Tab-separated table of C-alpha atoms in Angstrom:
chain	number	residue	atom	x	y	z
A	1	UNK	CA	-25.297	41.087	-46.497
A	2	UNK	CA	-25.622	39.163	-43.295
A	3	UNK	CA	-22.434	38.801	-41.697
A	4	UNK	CA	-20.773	35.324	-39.759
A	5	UNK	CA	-19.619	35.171	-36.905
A	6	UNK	CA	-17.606	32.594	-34.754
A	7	UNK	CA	-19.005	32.674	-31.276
A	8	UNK	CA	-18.546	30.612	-27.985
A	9	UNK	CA	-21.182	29.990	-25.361
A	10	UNK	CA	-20.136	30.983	-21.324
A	11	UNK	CA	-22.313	29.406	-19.446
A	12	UNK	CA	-24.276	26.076	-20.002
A	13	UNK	CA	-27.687	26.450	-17.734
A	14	UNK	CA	-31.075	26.257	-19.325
A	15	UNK	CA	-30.685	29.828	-20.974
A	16	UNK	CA	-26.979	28.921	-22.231
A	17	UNK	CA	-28.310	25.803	-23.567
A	18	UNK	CA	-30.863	27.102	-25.498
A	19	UNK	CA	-28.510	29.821	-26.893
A	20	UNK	CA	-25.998	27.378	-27.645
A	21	UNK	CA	-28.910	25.189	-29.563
A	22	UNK	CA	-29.931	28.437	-31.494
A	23	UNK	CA	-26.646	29.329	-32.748
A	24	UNK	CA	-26.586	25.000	-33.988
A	25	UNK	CA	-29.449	26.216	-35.764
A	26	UNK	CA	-28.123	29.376	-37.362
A	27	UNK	CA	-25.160	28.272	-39.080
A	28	UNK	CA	-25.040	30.654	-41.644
A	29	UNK	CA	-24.689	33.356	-39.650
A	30	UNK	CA	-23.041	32.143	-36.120
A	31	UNK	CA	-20.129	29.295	-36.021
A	32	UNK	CA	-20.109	28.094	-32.491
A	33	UNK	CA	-16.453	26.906	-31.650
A	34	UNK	CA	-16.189	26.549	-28.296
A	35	UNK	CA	-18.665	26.460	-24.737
A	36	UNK	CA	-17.606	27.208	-21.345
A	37	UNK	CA	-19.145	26.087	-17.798
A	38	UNK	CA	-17.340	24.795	-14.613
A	39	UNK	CA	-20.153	22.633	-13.206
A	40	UNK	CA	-18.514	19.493	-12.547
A	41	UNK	CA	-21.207	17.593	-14.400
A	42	UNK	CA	-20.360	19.452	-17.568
A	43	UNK	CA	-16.778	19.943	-17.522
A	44	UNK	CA	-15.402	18.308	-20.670
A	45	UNK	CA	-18.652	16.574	-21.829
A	46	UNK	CA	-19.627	17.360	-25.465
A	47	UNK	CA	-21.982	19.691	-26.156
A	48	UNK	CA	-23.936	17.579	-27.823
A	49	UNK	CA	-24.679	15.437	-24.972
A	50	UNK	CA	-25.667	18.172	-22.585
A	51	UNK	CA	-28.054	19.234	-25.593
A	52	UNK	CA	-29.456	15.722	-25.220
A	53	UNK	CA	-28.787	14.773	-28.970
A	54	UNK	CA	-27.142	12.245	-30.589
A	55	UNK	CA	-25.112	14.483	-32.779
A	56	UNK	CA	-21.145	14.831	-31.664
A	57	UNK	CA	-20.092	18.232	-32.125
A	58	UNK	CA	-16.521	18.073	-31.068
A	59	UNK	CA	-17.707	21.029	-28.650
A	60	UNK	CA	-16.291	19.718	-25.011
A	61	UNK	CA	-17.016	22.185	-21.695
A	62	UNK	CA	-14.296	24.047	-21.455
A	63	UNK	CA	-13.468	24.859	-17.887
A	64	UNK	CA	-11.402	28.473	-18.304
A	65	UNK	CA	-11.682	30.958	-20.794
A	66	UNK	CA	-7.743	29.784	-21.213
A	67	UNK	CA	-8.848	26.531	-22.691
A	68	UNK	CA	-11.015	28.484	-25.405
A	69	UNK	CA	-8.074	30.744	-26.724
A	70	UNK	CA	-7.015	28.817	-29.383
A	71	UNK	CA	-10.762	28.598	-30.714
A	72	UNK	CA	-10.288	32.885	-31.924
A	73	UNK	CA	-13.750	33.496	-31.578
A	74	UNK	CA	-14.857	37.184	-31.762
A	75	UNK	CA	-17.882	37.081	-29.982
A	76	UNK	CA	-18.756	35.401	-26.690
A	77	UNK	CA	-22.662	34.862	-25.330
A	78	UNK	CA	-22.434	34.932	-21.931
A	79	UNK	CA	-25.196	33.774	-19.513
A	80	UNK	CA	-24.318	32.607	-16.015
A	81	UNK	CA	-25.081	34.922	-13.393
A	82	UNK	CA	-27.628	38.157	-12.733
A	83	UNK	CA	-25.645	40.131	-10.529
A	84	UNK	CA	-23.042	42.279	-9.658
A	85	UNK	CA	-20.203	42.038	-8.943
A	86	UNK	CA	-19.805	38.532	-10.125
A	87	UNK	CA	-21.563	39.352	-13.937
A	88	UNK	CA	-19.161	42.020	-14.110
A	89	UNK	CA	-15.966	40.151	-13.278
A	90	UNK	CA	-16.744	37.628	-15.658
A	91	UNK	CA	-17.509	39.724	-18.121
A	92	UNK	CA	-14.638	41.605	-17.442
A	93	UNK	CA	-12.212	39.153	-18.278
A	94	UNK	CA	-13.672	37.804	-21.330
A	95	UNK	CA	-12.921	41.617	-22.781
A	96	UNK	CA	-10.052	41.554	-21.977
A	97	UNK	CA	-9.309	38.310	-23.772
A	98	UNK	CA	-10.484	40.218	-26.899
A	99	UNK	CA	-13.974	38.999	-27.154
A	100	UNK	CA	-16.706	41.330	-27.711
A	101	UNK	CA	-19.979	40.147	-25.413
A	102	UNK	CA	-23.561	40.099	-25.649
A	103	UNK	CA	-24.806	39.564	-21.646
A	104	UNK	CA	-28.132	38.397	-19.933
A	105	UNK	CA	-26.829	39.660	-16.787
A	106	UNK	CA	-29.688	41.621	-15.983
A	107	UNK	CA	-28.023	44.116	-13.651
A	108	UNK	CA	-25.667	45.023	-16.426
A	109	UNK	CA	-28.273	46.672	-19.188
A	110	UNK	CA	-28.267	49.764	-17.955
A	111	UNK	CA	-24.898	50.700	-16.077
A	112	UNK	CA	-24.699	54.545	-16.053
A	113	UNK	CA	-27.826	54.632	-13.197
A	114	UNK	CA	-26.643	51.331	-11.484
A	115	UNK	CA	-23.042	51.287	-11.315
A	116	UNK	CA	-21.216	54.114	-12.550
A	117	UNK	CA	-17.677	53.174	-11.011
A	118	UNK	CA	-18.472	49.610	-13.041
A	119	UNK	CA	-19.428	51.374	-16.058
A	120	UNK	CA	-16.570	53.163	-16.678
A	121	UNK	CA	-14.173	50.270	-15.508
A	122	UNK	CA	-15.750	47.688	-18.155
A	123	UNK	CA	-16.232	50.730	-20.659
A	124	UNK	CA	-12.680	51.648	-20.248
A	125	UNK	CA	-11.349	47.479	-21.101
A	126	UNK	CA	-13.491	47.658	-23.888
A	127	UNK	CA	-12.345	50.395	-25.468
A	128	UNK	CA	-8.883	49.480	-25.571
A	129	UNK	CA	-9.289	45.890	-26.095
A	130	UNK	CA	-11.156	47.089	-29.470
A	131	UNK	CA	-14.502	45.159	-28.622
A	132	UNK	CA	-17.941	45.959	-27.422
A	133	UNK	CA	-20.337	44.970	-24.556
A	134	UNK	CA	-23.780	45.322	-23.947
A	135	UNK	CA	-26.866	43.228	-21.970
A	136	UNK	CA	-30.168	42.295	-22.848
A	137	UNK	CA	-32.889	40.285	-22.619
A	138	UNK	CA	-36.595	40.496	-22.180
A	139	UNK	CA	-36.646	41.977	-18.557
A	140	UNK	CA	-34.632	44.267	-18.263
A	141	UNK	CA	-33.925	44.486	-21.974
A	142	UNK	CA	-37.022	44.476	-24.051
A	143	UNK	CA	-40.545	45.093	-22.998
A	144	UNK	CA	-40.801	47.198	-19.966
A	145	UNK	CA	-37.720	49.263	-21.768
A	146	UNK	CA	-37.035	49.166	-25.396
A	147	UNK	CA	-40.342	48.313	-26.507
A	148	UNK	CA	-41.907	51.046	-24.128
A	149	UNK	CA	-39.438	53.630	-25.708
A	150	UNK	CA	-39.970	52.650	-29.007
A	151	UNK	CA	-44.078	52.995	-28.671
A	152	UNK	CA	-43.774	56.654	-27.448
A	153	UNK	CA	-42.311	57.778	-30.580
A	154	UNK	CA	-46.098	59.136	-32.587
A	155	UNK	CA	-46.311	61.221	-29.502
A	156	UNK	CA	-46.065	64.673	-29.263
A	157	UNK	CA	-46.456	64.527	-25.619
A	158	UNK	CA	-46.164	62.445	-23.229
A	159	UNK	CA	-47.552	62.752	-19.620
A	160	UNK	CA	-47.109	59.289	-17.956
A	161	UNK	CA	-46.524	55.682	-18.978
A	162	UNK	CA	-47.764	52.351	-17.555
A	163	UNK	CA	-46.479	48.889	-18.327
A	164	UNK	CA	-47.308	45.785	-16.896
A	165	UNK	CA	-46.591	42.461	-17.205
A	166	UNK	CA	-48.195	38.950	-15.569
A	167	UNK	CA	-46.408	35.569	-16.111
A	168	UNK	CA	-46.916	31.865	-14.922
A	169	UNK	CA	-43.609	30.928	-13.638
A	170	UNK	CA	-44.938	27.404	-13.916
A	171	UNK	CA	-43.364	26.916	-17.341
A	172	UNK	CA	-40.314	28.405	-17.055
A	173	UNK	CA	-36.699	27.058	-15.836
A	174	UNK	CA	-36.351	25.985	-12.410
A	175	UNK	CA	-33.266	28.241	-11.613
A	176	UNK	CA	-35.621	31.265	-12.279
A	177	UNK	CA	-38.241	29.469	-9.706
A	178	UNK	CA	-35.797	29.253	-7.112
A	179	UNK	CA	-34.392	32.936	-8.011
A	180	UNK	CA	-37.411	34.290	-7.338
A	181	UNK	CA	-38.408	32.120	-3.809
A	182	UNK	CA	-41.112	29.688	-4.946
A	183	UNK	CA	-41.485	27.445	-1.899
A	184	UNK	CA	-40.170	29.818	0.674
A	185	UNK	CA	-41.595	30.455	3.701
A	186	UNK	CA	-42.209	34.618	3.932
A	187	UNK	CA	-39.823	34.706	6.780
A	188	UNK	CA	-37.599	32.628	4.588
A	189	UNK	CA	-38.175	35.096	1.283
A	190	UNK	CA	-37.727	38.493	3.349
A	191	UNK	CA	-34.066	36.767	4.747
A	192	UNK	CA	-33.182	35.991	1.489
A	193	UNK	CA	-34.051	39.301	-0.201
A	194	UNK	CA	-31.275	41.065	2.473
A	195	UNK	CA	-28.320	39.167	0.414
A	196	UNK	CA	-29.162	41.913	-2.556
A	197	UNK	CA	-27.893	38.289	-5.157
A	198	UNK	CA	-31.852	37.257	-4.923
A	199	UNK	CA	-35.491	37.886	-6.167
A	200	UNK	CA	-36.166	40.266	-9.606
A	201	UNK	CA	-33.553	42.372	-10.595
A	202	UNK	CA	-33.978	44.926	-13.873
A	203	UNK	CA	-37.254	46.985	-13.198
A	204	UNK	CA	-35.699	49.633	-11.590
A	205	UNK	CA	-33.239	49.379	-14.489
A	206	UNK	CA	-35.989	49.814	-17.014
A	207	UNK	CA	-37.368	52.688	-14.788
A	208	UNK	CA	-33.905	54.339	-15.106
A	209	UNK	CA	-33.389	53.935	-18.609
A	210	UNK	CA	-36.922	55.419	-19.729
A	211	UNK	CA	-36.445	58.100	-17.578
A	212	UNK	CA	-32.865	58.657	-18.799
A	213	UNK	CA	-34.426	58.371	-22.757
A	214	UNK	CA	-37.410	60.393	-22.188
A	215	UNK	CA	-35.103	63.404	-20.116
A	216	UNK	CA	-37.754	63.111	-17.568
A	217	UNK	CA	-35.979	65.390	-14.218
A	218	UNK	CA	-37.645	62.905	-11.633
A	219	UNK	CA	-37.835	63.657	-7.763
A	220	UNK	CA	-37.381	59.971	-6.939
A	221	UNK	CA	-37.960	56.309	-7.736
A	222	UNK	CA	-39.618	54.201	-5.434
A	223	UNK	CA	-39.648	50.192	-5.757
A	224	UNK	CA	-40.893	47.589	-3.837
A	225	UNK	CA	-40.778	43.707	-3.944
A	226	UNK	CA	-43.895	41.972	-2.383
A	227	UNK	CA	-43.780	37.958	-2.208
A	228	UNK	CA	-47.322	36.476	-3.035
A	229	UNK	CA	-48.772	33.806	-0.671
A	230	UNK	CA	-50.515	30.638	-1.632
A	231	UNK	CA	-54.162	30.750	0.440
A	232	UNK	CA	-54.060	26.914	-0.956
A	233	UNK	CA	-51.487	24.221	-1.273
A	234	UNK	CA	-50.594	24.481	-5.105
A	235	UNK	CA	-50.070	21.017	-6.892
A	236	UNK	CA	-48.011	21.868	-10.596
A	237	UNK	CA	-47.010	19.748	-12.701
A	238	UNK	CA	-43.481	19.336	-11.699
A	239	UNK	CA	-43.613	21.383	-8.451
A	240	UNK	CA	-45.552	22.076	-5.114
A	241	UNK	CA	-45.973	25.080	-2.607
A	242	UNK	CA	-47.527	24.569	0.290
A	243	UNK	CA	-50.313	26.893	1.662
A	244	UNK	CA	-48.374	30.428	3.882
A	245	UNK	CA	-45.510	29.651	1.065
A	246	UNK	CA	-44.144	32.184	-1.577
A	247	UNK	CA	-46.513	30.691	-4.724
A	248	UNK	CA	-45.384	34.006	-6.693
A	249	UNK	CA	-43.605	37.632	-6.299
A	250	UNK	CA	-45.075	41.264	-7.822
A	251	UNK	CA	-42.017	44.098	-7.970
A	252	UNK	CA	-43.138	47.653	-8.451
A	253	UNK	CA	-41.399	50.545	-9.634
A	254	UNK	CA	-42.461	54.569	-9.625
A	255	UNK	CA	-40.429	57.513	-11.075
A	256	UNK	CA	-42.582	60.309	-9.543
A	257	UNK	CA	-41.756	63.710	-10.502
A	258	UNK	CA	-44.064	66.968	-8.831
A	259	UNK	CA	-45.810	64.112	-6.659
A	260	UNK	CA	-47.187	62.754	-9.654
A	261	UNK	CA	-46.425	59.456	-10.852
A	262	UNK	CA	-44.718	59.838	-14.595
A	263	UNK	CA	-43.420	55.846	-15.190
A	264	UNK	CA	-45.218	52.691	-13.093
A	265	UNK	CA	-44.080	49.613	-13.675
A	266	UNK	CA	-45.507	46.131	-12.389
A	267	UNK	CA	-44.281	42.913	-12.742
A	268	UNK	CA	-45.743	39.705	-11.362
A	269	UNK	CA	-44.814	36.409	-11.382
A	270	UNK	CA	-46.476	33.258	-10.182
A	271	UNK	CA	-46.753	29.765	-10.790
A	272	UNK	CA	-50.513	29.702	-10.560
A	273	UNK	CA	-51.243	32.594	-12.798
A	274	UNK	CA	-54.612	31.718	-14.600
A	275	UNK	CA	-53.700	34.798	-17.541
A	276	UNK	CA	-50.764	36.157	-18.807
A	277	UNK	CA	-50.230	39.032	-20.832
A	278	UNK	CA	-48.234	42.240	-21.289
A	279	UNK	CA	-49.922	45.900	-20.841
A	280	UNK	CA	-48.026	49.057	-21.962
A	281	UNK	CA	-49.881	52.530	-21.551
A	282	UNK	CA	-48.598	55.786	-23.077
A	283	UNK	CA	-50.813	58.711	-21.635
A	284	UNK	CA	-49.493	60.982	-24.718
A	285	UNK	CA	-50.708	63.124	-27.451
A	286	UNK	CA	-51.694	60.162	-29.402
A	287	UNK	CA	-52.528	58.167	-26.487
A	288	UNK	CA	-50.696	54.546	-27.036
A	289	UNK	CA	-51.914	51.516	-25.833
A	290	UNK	CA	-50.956	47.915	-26.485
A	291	UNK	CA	-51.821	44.525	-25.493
A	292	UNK	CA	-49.910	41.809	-25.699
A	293	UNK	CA	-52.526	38.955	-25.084
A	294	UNK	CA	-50.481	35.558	-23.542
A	295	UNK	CA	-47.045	38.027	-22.790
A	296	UNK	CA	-43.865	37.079	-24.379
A	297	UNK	CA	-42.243	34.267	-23.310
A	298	UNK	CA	-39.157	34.773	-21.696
A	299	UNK	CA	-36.740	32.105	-22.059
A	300	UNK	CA	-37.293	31.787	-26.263
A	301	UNK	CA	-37.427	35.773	-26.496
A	302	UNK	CA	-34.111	36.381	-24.652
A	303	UNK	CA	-32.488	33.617	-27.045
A	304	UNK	CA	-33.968	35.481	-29.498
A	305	UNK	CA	-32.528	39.025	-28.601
A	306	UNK	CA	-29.152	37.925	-27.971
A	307	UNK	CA	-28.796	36.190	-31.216
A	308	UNK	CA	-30.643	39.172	-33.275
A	309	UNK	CA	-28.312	41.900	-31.373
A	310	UNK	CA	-24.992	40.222	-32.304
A	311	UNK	CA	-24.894	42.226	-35.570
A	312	UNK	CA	-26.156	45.727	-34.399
A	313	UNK	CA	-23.185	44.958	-31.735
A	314	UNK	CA	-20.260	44.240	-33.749
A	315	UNK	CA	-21.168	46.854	-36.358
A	316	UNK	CA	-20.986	49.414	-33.173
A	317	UNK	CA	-17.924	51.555	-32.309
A	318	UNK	CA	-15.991	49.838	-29.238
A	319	UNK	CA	-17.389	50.049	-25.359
A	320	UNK	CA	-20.400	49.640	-23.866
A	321	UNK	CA	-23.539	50.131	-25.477
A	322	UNK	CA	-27.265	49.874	-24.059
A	323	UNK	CA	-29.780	49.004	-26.343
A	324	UNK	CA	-31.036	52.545	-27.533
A	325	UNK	CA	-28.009	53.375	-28.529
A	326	UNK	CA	-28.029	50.753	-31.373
A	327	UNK	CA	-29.866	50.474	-34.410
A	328	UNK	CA	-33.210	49.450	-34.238
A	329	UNK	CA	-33.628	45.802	-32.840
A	330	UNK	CA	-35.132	43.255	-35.400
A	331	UNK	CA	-35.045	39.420	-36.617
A	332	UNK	CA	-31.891	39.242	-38.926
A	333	UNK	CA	-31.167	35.314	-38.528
A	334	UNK	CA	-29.946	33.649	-41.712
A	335	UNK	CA	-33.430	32.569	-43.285
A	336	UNK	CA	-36.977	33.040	-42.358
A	337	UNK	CA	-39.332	30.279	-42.791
């Protein structure tokens, strides 16, 4: 039986919008009761006008976690920032205000490799506030991780694996556009990759966790994080990069073991991709290979997974939890039409 939860929403940018909308849309399974974001164009506004509809939820911005209290929701969806330590403090103190938290933070899906001093500090609130934590989303999160896992399972050996994944930035949020450098100069992208709160973040994640899944005794992991440069001015539809400017950035990550390469991962990004798609090779005993023709899009898909998590979650034993160590992930919203 599919259980209910009442949920708030931390953090009101594209990505908390569209969660927020979701849950609206799921109402036999979430009850949204409160939203939090201290933007001063948000603060206090109702929900329903920063959804751009002309419903009134009685859902105004709350500014603290303070001003939520009252609400007693048990689970919070929290998407505001990607990196440590910021995603951790936050995240921090909504455990220990008792609420159990599903995270896009991207550089908090896979802990144990990243930060183990972290780990064990949000691990430790966690446990004795009674709730759970994890992150997810579709990079890291989903397809150059959890989906990879999941397709070497028919194998009785595996020798090396190869994912790959090419997406048109044009489409997506503007936030993530700016994240990742569109419109900088490569002087300008190379400064701003020194600050370590800019540009991808996850692949080496995913590297870890496959490596950590598949007991793979690795040598070392290599990554790298290339901007791409427009030979042309680029004229989008709601954006322009000028020719010598960042139009796009490719991130690679190696796990090499014996000087061999055992897990490569690619992902590219650019707003003047002319194909997208996903690509995940499993040199194995079946071989397993898989295309995903147009890729899966990003935004909608990490919605998705933090909404079809929440259950796996709260059914899990208290502290942090990655996404292999709960049950298999799947659609379990309140109808399917």
């Amino acid at each position: 039986m599919t259980r209910k939860f009442k949920v708030i929403q931390v953090g009101l940018g594209q990505i908390g919008l569209n969660i927020a909308k979701a849950l609206l849309s799921h109402p036999d399974k979430f009850k949204l009761v409160g939203c939090m974001d201290n933007a001063p164009d948000k603060l206090h506004k109702d929900l329903g006008e920063l959804l751009d509809l002309k419903t009134i939820y009685n859902l105004p911005v709350a500014g603290t976690i303070g001003e939520l209290k009252a609400k007693r929701a048990s689970l919070a969806f929290h998407s505001t920032v990607s990196f440590l330590p910021d995603a951790a403090d936050q995240v921090a103190d909504l455990l220990k205000h008792g609420y159990n938290v599903i995270t896009t933070a991207e550089e908090l899906f896979f802990l144990k490799k990243r930060d183990i001093k972290i780990f064990h500090h949000l691990d430790k609130i966690a446990k004795a506030k009674r709730v759970r934590i994890m992150a997810t989303g579709v990079d890291p999160g989903y397809v150059m991780d959890s989906l990879v896992l999941m397709l070497t399972a028919p194998c009785v050996e595996v020798r090396s694996i190869r994912a790959e994944r090419m997406i048109n930035l044009s489409r997506m949020r503007l936030s993530l556009q700016r994240k990742l450098g569109i419109g900088l100069s490569k002087e300008e992208f190379i400064e701003e990759t020194v600050s370590g709160k800019f540009g991808p973040s996850g692949l080496t994640d995913s590297a870890e966790f496959l490596a950590s899944y598949l007991d793979i005794k690795y040598e070392r992991i290599r990554s790298s994080v290339q901007p791409i440069i427009a030979d042309h001015d680029f004229h989008g539809e709601n954006i322009f990069v000028a020719k010598n400017h960042v139009v796009g950035v490719r991130q690679e990550v190696s796990v090499e073991k014996s000087d061999e390469v055992v897990i490569s991962l690619r992902l590219s990004t650019r707003i003047d991709a002319s194909i997208e798609y996903d690509a995940i090779n499993v040199d194995g005993d079946p071989p397993v290979n898989v295309i995903i023709n147009n890729g899966i899009m990003g935004d909608t898909a990490t919605v998705g997974l933090m909404l079809n998590q929440a259950e796996n979650l709260m059914n899990a034993p208290p502290g942090y939890h990655d996404m292999a160590e709960l049950p298999l992930p799947h659609f379990s919203m309140d109808h399917f039409s």
